Amino acid sequence: MTEVSLFESDLLSPEVQSLLPPGYTLRALRSNDYERGFLKVLEVLTEVGNHSRQEFDEQFNYLKKHNHQYHTITITEDAKNQVVAVGTILVERKFVHKNGLVGHIEDIAVNGNQQGKKLGLRIIQALKYIGAKRGCYKVILDCSEKNVPFYQKCGFTQKEVEMAWYVPEVKARL
């Protein structure tokens, strides 16, 4: 089966690629990244669940069909053919700012044994580049208080307050 990329490589920053350690590659999520440990890397963030290959493919195909909106990237360690860092920018269409676009950065994760190589910084830089190339007037993200200094080093400024409402697992019956 031919491997498919989520989006075209012209949205990837050549500068970020040049700043990666030797033997690491920045690229769009690929259809065979299930086997390369993509979901395992996401487990450093939160519960991911046990996806079957079919469930991964269904999600990948949905994102591919909407690749003007969803841009998930990876950094791979080439010698091991493994995904070691991931991130996504979701491009939202707005009415404000004359039908402007806003980039939402989500799901930044770096494999625990790859810490200290600036891979998280490179993922953020690459996602900001995609946001700019897609025409976003701003790129935003939510993070925990402990990660504020990291994102400030990435060029973000703290603004406003994040709020969340989690849908109860047991929904009320009508």
C-alpha positions as a Python dict, from the first residue, in 0.01 Angstrom:
ca = {
    (1, 'M'): (0, 0, 0),
    (2, 'T'): (131, 343, -94),
    (3, 'E'): (200, 575, 195),
    (4, 'V'): (-6, 896, 193),
    (5, 'S'): (81, 1232, 354),
    (6, 'L'): (-188, 1434, 526),
    (7, 'F'): (-94, 1748, 331),
    (8, 'E'): (163, 1875, 83),
    (9, 'S'): (518, 1940, 198),
    (10, 'D'): (518, 2302, 74),
    (11, 'L'): (356, 2397, 408),
    (12, 'L'): (661, 2268, 599),
    (13, 'S'): (932, 2509, 707),
    (14, 'P'): (1272, 2441, 547),
    (15, 'E'): (1429, 2648, 827),
    (16, 'V'): (1281, 2427, 1098),
    (17, 'Q'): (1402, 2116, 915),
    (18, 'S'): (1753, 2265, 900),
    (19, 'L'): (1748, 2325, 1277),
    (20, 'L'): (1661, 1964, 1368),
    (21, 'P'): (1935, 1735, 1495),
    (22, 'P'): (2096, 1522, 1222),
    (23, 'G'): (1887, 1213, 1147),
    (24, 'Y'): (1549, 1374, 1229),
    (25, 'T'): (1284, 1472, 974),
    (26, 'L'): (990, 1713, 993),
    (27, 'R'): (691, 1601, 787),
    (28, 'A'): (314, 1583, 764),
    (29, 'L'): (141, 1294, 939),
    (30, 'R'): (150, 987, 715),
    (31, 'S'): (-88, 697, 673),
    (32, 'N'): (171, 449, 809),
    (33, 'D'): (248, 648, 1124),
    (34, 'Y'): (22, 412, 1317),
    (35, 'E'): (309, 160, 1301),
    (36, 'R'): (568, 429, 1371),
    (37, 'G'): (426, 503, 1716),
    (38, 'F'): (230, 822, 1650),
    (39, 'L'): (-40, 736, 1905),
    (40, 'K'): (222, 626, 2161),
    (41, 'V'): (379, 973, 2149),
    (42, 'L'): (38, 1132, 2217),
    (43, 'E'): (11, 925, 2538),
    (44, 'V'): (250, 1168, 2711),
    (45, 'L'): (-41, 1417, 2704),
    (46, 'T'): (-351, 1227, 2803),
    (47, 'E'): (-550, 910, 2755),
    (48, 'V'): (-544, 813, 2388),
    (49, 'G'): (-733, 484, 2393),
    (50, 'N'): (-665, 162, 2208),
    (51, 'H'): (-716, 250, 1843),
    (52, 'S'): (-737, -31, 1593),
    (53, 'R'): (-560, 21, 1262),
    (54, 'Q'): (-903, 67, 1103),
    (55, 'E'): (-996, 343, 1353),
    (56, 'F'): (-665, 519, 1286),
    (57, 'D'): (-727, 496, 911),
    (58, 'E'): (-1079, 636, 946),
    (59, 'Q'): (-950, 936, 1142),
    (60, 'F'): (-656, 987, 905),
    (61, 'N'): (-889, 977, 602),
    (62, 'Y'): (-1123, 1232, 763),
    (63, 'L'): (-831, 1467, 832),
    (64, 'K'): (-698, 1414, 479),
    (65, 'K'): (-1039, 1500, 333),
    (66, 'H'): (-1029, 1825, 538),
    (67, 'N'): (-656, 1898, 502),
    (68, 'H'): (-727, 2266, 441),
    (69, 'Q'): (-828, 2273, 808),
    (70, 'Y'): (-622, 2003, 984),
    (71, 'H'): (-242, 2004, 974),
    (72, 'T'): (-84, 1737, 1193),
    (73, 'I'): (294, 1716, 1176),
    (74, 'T'): (553, 1477, 1308),
    (75, 'I'): (924, 1464, 1368),
    (76, 'T'): (1070, 1121, 1306),
    (77, 'E'): (1396, 968, 1416),
    (78, 'D'): (1505, 831, 1079),
    (79, 'A'): (1739, 552, 1197),
    (80, 'K'): (1459, 395, 1402),
    (81, 'N'): (1177, 493, 1161),
    (82, 'Q'): (983, 616, 1466),
    (83, 'V'): (766, 920, 1533),
    (84, 'V'): (919, 1108, 1828),
    (85, 'A'): (729, 1441, 1833),
    (86, 'V'): (387, 1556, 1711),
    (87, 'G'): (160, 1858, 1693),
    (88, 'T'): (-146, 1991, 1514),
    (89, 'I'): (-270, 2327, 1396),
    (90, 'L'): (-640, 2352, 1324),
    (91, 'V'): (-736, 2643, 1098),
    (92, 'E'): (-1071, 2796, 1194),
    (93, 'R'): (-1273, 3017, 962),
    (94, 'K'): (-1413, 3329, 1133),
    (95, 'F'): (-1655, 3609, 1047),
    (96, 'V'): (-1446, 3856, 1246),
    (97, 'H'): (-1139, 4016, 1091),
    (98, 'K'): (-1318, 4011, 755),
    (99, 'N'): (-1362, 3632, 742),
    (100, 'G'): (-1018, 3582, 891),
    (101, 'L'): (-848, 3257, 982),
    (102, 'V'): (-726, 3159, 1328),
    (103, 'G'): (-479, 2880, 1391),
    (104, 'H'): (-536, 2667, 1702),
    (105, 'I'): (-232, 2468, 1814),
    (106, 'E'): (-321, 2137, 1978),
    (107, 'D'): (-168, 1814, 2101),
    (108, 'I'): (201, 1902, 2126),
    (109, 'A'): (386, 1593, 2245),
    (110, 'V'): (746, 1474, 2253),
    (111, 'N'): (847, 1119, 2339),
    (112, 'G'): (993, 1110, 2690),
    (113, 'N'): (1329, 971, 2577),
    (114, 'Q'): (1368, 1259, 2327),
    (115, 'Q'): (1345, 1546, 2577),
    (116, 'G'): (1617, 1811, 2565),
    (117, 'K'): (1663, 1810, 2185),
    (118, 'K'): (1438, 2115, 2128),
    (119, 'L'): (1188, 1901, 1935),
    (120, 'G'): (891, 2066, 2110),
    (121, 'L'): (1024, 2408, 2010),
    (122, 'R'): (1068, 2290, 1650),
    (123, 'I'): (712, 2153, 1639),
    (124, 'I'): (578, 2490, 1759),
    (125, 'Q'): (791, 2680, 1508),
    (126, 'A'): (671, 2453, 1227),
    (127, 'L'): (305, 2496, 1326),
    (128, 'K'): (340, 2875, 1343),
    (129, 'Y'): (489, 2862, 993),
    (130, 'I'): (190, 2663, 867),
    (131, 'G'): (-47, 2914, 1029),
    (132, 'A'): (130, 3201, 856),
    (133, 'K'): (138, 3019, 519),
    (134, 'R'): (-235, 2943, 545),
    (135, 'G'): (-308, 3313, 608),
    (136, 'C'): (-403, 3306, 977),
    (137, 'Y'): (-416, 3648, 1142),
    (138, 'K'): (-326, 3486, 1476),
    (139, 'V'): (-222, 3150, 1618),
    (140, 'I'): (-340, 3059, 1968),
    (141, 'L'): (-310, 2770, 2211),
    (142, 'D'): (-413, 2661, 2559),
    (143, 'C'): (-160, 2524, 2803),
    (144, 'S'): (-110, 2441, 3167),
    (145, 'E'): (36, 2707, 3395),
    (146, 'K'): (366, 2518, 3421),
    (147, 'N'): (412, 2535, 3039),
    (148, 'V'): (364, 2913, 3012),
    (149, 'P'): (741, 2986, 3022),
    (150, 'F'): (804, 2737, 2738),
    (151, 'Y'): (540, 2893, 2514),
    (152, 'Q'): (666, 3242, 2596),
    (153, 'K'): (1009, 3129, 2468),
    (154, 'C'): (825, 3020, 2151),
    (155, 'G'): (697, 3376, 2099),
    (156, 'F'): (352, 3353, 2259),
    (157, 'T'): (216, 3602, 2510),
    (158, 'Q'): (-23, 3515, 2789),
    (159, 'K'): (-371, 3655, 2725),
    (160, 'E'): (-715, 3605, 2875),
    (161, 'V'): (-822, 3294, 3067),
    (162, 'E'): (-901, 2943, 2944),
    (163, 'M'): (-1233, 2791, 3047),
    (164, 'A'): (-1354, 2434, 3000),
    (165, 'W'): (-1676, 2239, 3041),
    (166, 'Y'): (-1652, 1862, 3020),
    (167, 'V'): (-1959, 1675, 2902),
    (168, 'P'): (-2062, 1429, 3175),
    (169, 'E'): (-1993, 1066, 3085),
    (170, 'V'): (-2340, 969, 3199),
    (171, 'K'): (-2581, 1195, 3012),
    (172, 'A'): (-2919, 1284, 3160),
    (173, 'R'): (-3208, 1092, 3007),
    (174, 'L'): (-3493, 1287, 2856),
}
